[in-house]
mmCIF file of C-alpha atoms in Angstrom:
data_model
loop_
_atom_site.group_PDB
_atom_site.id
_atom_site.type_symbol
_atom_site.label_atom_id
_atom_site.label_comp_id
_atom_site.label_asym_id
_atom_site.label_seq_id
_atom_site.Cartn_x
_atom_site.Cartn_y
_atom_site.Cartn_z
ATOM 1 C CA MET N 1 0.000 0.000 0.000
ATOM 2 C CA ARG N 2 2.810 2.408 0.894
ATOM 3 C CA HIS N 3 4.585 1.643 -2.381
ATOM 4 C CA ARG N 4 1.446 2.468 -4.364
ATOM 5 C CA LEU N 5 1.060 5.737 -2.506
ATOM 6 C CA LEU N 6 4.722 6.586 -3.081
ATOM 7 C CA ARG N 7 4.470 5.723 -6.804
ATOM 8 C CA ALA N 8 1.333 7.851 -7.150
ATOM 9 C CA ALA N 9 3.040 10.797 -5.430
ATOM 10 C CA LEU N 10 6.075 10.472 -7.728
ATOM 11 C CA ALA N 11 3.858 10.252 -10.825
ATOM 12 C CA CYS N 12 1.948 13.391 -9.762
ATOM 13 C CA SER N 13 5.109 15.374 -9.110
ATOM 14 C CA ALA N 14 6.595 14.252 -12.448
ATOM 15 C CA ALA N 15 3.407 15.289 -14.259
ATOM 16 C CA LEU N 16 3.437 18.677 -12.559
ATOM 17 C CA GLY N 17 7.089 19.190 -13.487
ATOM 18 C CA LEU N 18 6.378 18.298 -17.115
ATOM 19 C CA ALA N 19 3.416 20.680 -17.215
ATOM 20 C CA ALA N 20 5.545 23.509 -15.830
ATOM 21 C CA ALA N 21 8.330 22.794 -18.325
ATOM 22 C CA THR N 22 5.925 22.890 -21.298
ATOM 23 C CA ALA N 23 3.900 25.902 -20.141
ATOM 24 C CA PRO N 24 3.639 28.713 -22.718
ATOM 25 C CA ALA N 25 6.535 31.168 -22.685
ATOM 26 C CA ALA N 26 4.026 34.037 -22.527
ATOM 27 C CA HIS N 27 4.001 33.653 -18.755
ATOM 28 C CA ALA N 28 7.783 33.750 -18.549
ATOM 29 C CA MET N 29 8.234 37.187 -20.117
ATOM 30 C CA PRO N 30 5.904 40.050 -20.964
ATOM 31 C CA THR N 31 4.714 40.233 -24.552
ATOM 32 C CA ALA N 32 4.965 43.360 -26.674
ATOM 33 C CA ALA N 33 1.895 45.439 -27.254
ATOM 34 C CA ARG N 34 0.132 44.661 -30.508
ATOM 35 C CA CYS N 35 -0.088 47.128 -33.360
ATOM 36 C CA PRO N 36 -3.538 47.197 -34.974
ATOM 37 C CA LYS N 37 -3.655 46.822 -38.753
ATOM 38 C CA GLY N 38 -3.327 50.208 -40.455
ATOM 39 C CA HIS N 39 -1.477 51.879 -37.548
ATOM 40 C CA LEU N 40 2.002 53.392 -37.459
ATOM 41 C CA CYS N 41 3.686 51.891 -34.398
ATOM 42 C CA LEU N 42 7.091 52.414 -32.794
ATOM 43 C CA TRP N 43 8.489 50.079 -30.102
ATOM 44 C CA GLU N 44 11.138 50.466 -27.476
ATOM 45 C CA GLY N 45 12.849 47.181 -28.366
ATOM 46 C CA PRO N 46 14.008 45.434 -31.544
ATOM 47 C CA HIS N 47 11.688 43.132 -33.507
ATOM 48 C CA MET N 48 8.550 44.882 -32.231
ATOM 49 C CA THR N 49 9.242 44.077 -28.582
ATOM 50 C CA GLY N 50 9.112 46.072 -25.397
ATOM 51 C CA ARG N 51 6.931 49.060 -24.687
ATOM 52 C CA LEU N 52 4.822 50.536 -27.477
ATOM 53 C CA LEU N 53 6.097 54.122 -27.637
ATOM 54 C CA PHE N 54 3.862 55.433 -30.428
ATOM 55 C CA ASN N 55 0.609 54.188 -31.978
ATOM 56 C CA GLU N 56 -1.212 56.270 -34.595
ATOM 57 C CA ASP N 57 -4.077 55.216 -36.879
ATOM 58 C CA ALA N 58 -3.204 56.039 -40.507
ATOM 59 C CA HIS N 59 -6.888 55.804 -41.585
ATOM 60 C CA ILE N 60 -6.008 53.807 -44.706
ATOM 61 C CA THR N 61 -8.582 53.365 -47.489
ATOM 62 C CA LYS N 62 -8.183 51.897 -50.975
ATOM 63 C CA ASP N 63 -7.666 55.422 -52.340
ATOM 64 C CA GLY N 64 -5.307 56.896 -49.759
ATOM 65 C CA PHE N 65 -4.648 57.546 -46.090
ATOM 66 C CA ASN N 66 -4.804 60.261 -43.472
ATOM 67 C CA LEU N 67 -1.752 59.948 -41.216
ATOM 68 C CA ARG N 68 -1.454 63.180 -39.306
ATOM 69 C CA GLU N 69 1.847 64.980 -38.926
ATOM 70 C CA ILE N 70 3.191 65.007 -35.385
ATOM 71 C CA ASP N 71 5.344 68.127 -35.076
ATOM 72 C CA ASP N 72 6.493 67.789 -31.471
ATOM 73 C CA ILE N 73 6.746 64.509 -29.584
ATOM 74 C CA GLU N 74 7.423 65.506 -26.005
ATOM 75 C CA PRO N 75 9.298 63.892 -24.422
ATOM 76 C CA PRO N 76 11.111 62.525 -27.490
ATOM 77 C CA ILE N 77 11.129 58.758 -27.989
ATOM 78 C CA PHE N 78 13.972 56.411 -28.919
ATOM 79 C CA PRO N 79 12.423 53.494 -30.872
ATOM 80 C CA ARG N 80 14.280 50.368 -31.948
ATOM 81 C CA SER N 81 11.583 48.988 -34.277
ATOM 82 C CA ALA N 82 8.559 50.172 -36.241
ATOM 83 C CA VAL N 83 5.673 49.114 -38.479
ATOM 84 C CA ASP N 84 4.965 51.194 -41.586
ATOM 85 C CA PRO N 85 1.241 50.831 -42.419
ATOM 86 C CA LEU N 86 1.367 52.608 -45.812
ATOM 87 C CA PRO N 87 1.081 50.288 -48.835
ATOM 88 C CA ASP N 88 4.054 50.602 -51.202
ATOM 89 C CA ASP N 89 1.829 51.557 -54.155
ATOM 90 C CA PHE N 90 0.962 54.863 -52.419
ATOM 91 C CA GLY N 91 4.518 56.054 -53.182
ATOM 92 C CA CYS N 92 5.031 57.484 -49.685
ATOM 93 C CA ILE N 93 7.647 57.264 -46.975
ATOM 94 C CA ILE N 94 7.368 58.171 -43.311
ATOM 95 C CA ARG N 95 10.057 60.493 -41.957
ATOM 96 C CA LEU N 96 11.110 60.233 -38.320
ATOM 97 C CA ASN N 97 12.957 63.450 -37.436
ATOM 98 C CA ASP N 98 15.175 63.866 -34.391
ATOM 99 C CA GLN N 99 14.051 67.493 -33.814
ATOM 100 C CA PRO N 100 10.582 69.025 -33.403
ATOM 101 C CA ASN N 101 8.911 70.622 -36.437
ATOM 102 C CA PHE N 102 10.459 68.084 -38.827
ATOM 103 C CA GLY N 103 14.015 69.364 -38.352
ATOM 104 C CA GLY N 104 17.375 67.746 -37.844
ATOM 105 C CA ALA N 105 18.470 64.318 -38.986
ATOM 106 C CA GLU N 106 15.881 61.819 -40.127
ATOM 107 C CA GLN N 107 15.213 58.136 -40.450
ATOM 108 C CA GLU N 108 12.904 56.871 -43.200
ATOM 109 C CA LEU N 109 10.343 54.094 -43.201
ATOM 110 C CA ASP N 110 10.234 53.473 -46.943
ATOM 111 C CA LYS N 111 8.415 50.163 -47.319
ATOM 112 C CA PHE N 112 5.248 48.625 -45.931
ATOM 113 C CA GLY N 113 5.702 46.429 -42.873
ATOM 114 C CA PRO N 114 8.193 46.021 -40.044
ATOM 115 C CA HIS N 115 11.461 47.968 -39.790
ATOM 116 C CA GLU N 116 14.423 47.768 -37.453
ATOM 117 C CA LEU N 117 15.659 51.135 -36.165
ATOM 118 C CA ASP N 118 18.829 52.094 -34.318
ATOM 119 C CA GLY N 119 17.314 53.789 -31.273
ATOM 120 C CA ARG N 120 17.945 57.355 -32.435
ATOM 121 C CA ARG N 121 15.779 60.132 -31.044
ATOM 122 C CA VAL N 122 12.399 60.795 -32.684
ATOM 123 C CA ALA N 123 10.789 64.180 -31.950
ATOM 124 C CA SER N 124 8.515 64.612 -35.002
ATOM 125 C CA ILE N 125 6.899 62.373 -37.635
ATOM 126 C CA THR N 126 5.563 63.181 -41.097
ATOM 127 C CA PRO N 127 4.461 61.248 -44.178
ATOM 128 C CA ASP N 128 6.126 62.344 -47.422
ATOM 129 C CA CYS N 129 4.470 61.391 -50.731
ATOM 130 C CA GLY N 130 5.436 61.950 -54.323
#
């Protein structure tokens, strides 16, 4: 009887250990915030990880978009990754400027989809078409 009880206890503890080892990794580390389809998003970390620093709806339709210009992000942000929501056939890029009012050095998001950035300061954002 004692051996059965001991074997049952060992089997339960082994099953619990296996369940803990195969648990989803989502509980082990926080997941990045999601970027809704059609939004311009900038993240704190690479590969769209970490805190979502900027999230703006580009209001995309089949004929165009309405992504507003942001002339002064205060305090400035330092993103490491981004998602460009503008389809390539619109012929537009998104400029990320390191100074307010679209001044200073810039980074460009020139293709639809995810981009890796280098963490430089972003203090204003504007779409540029044509």
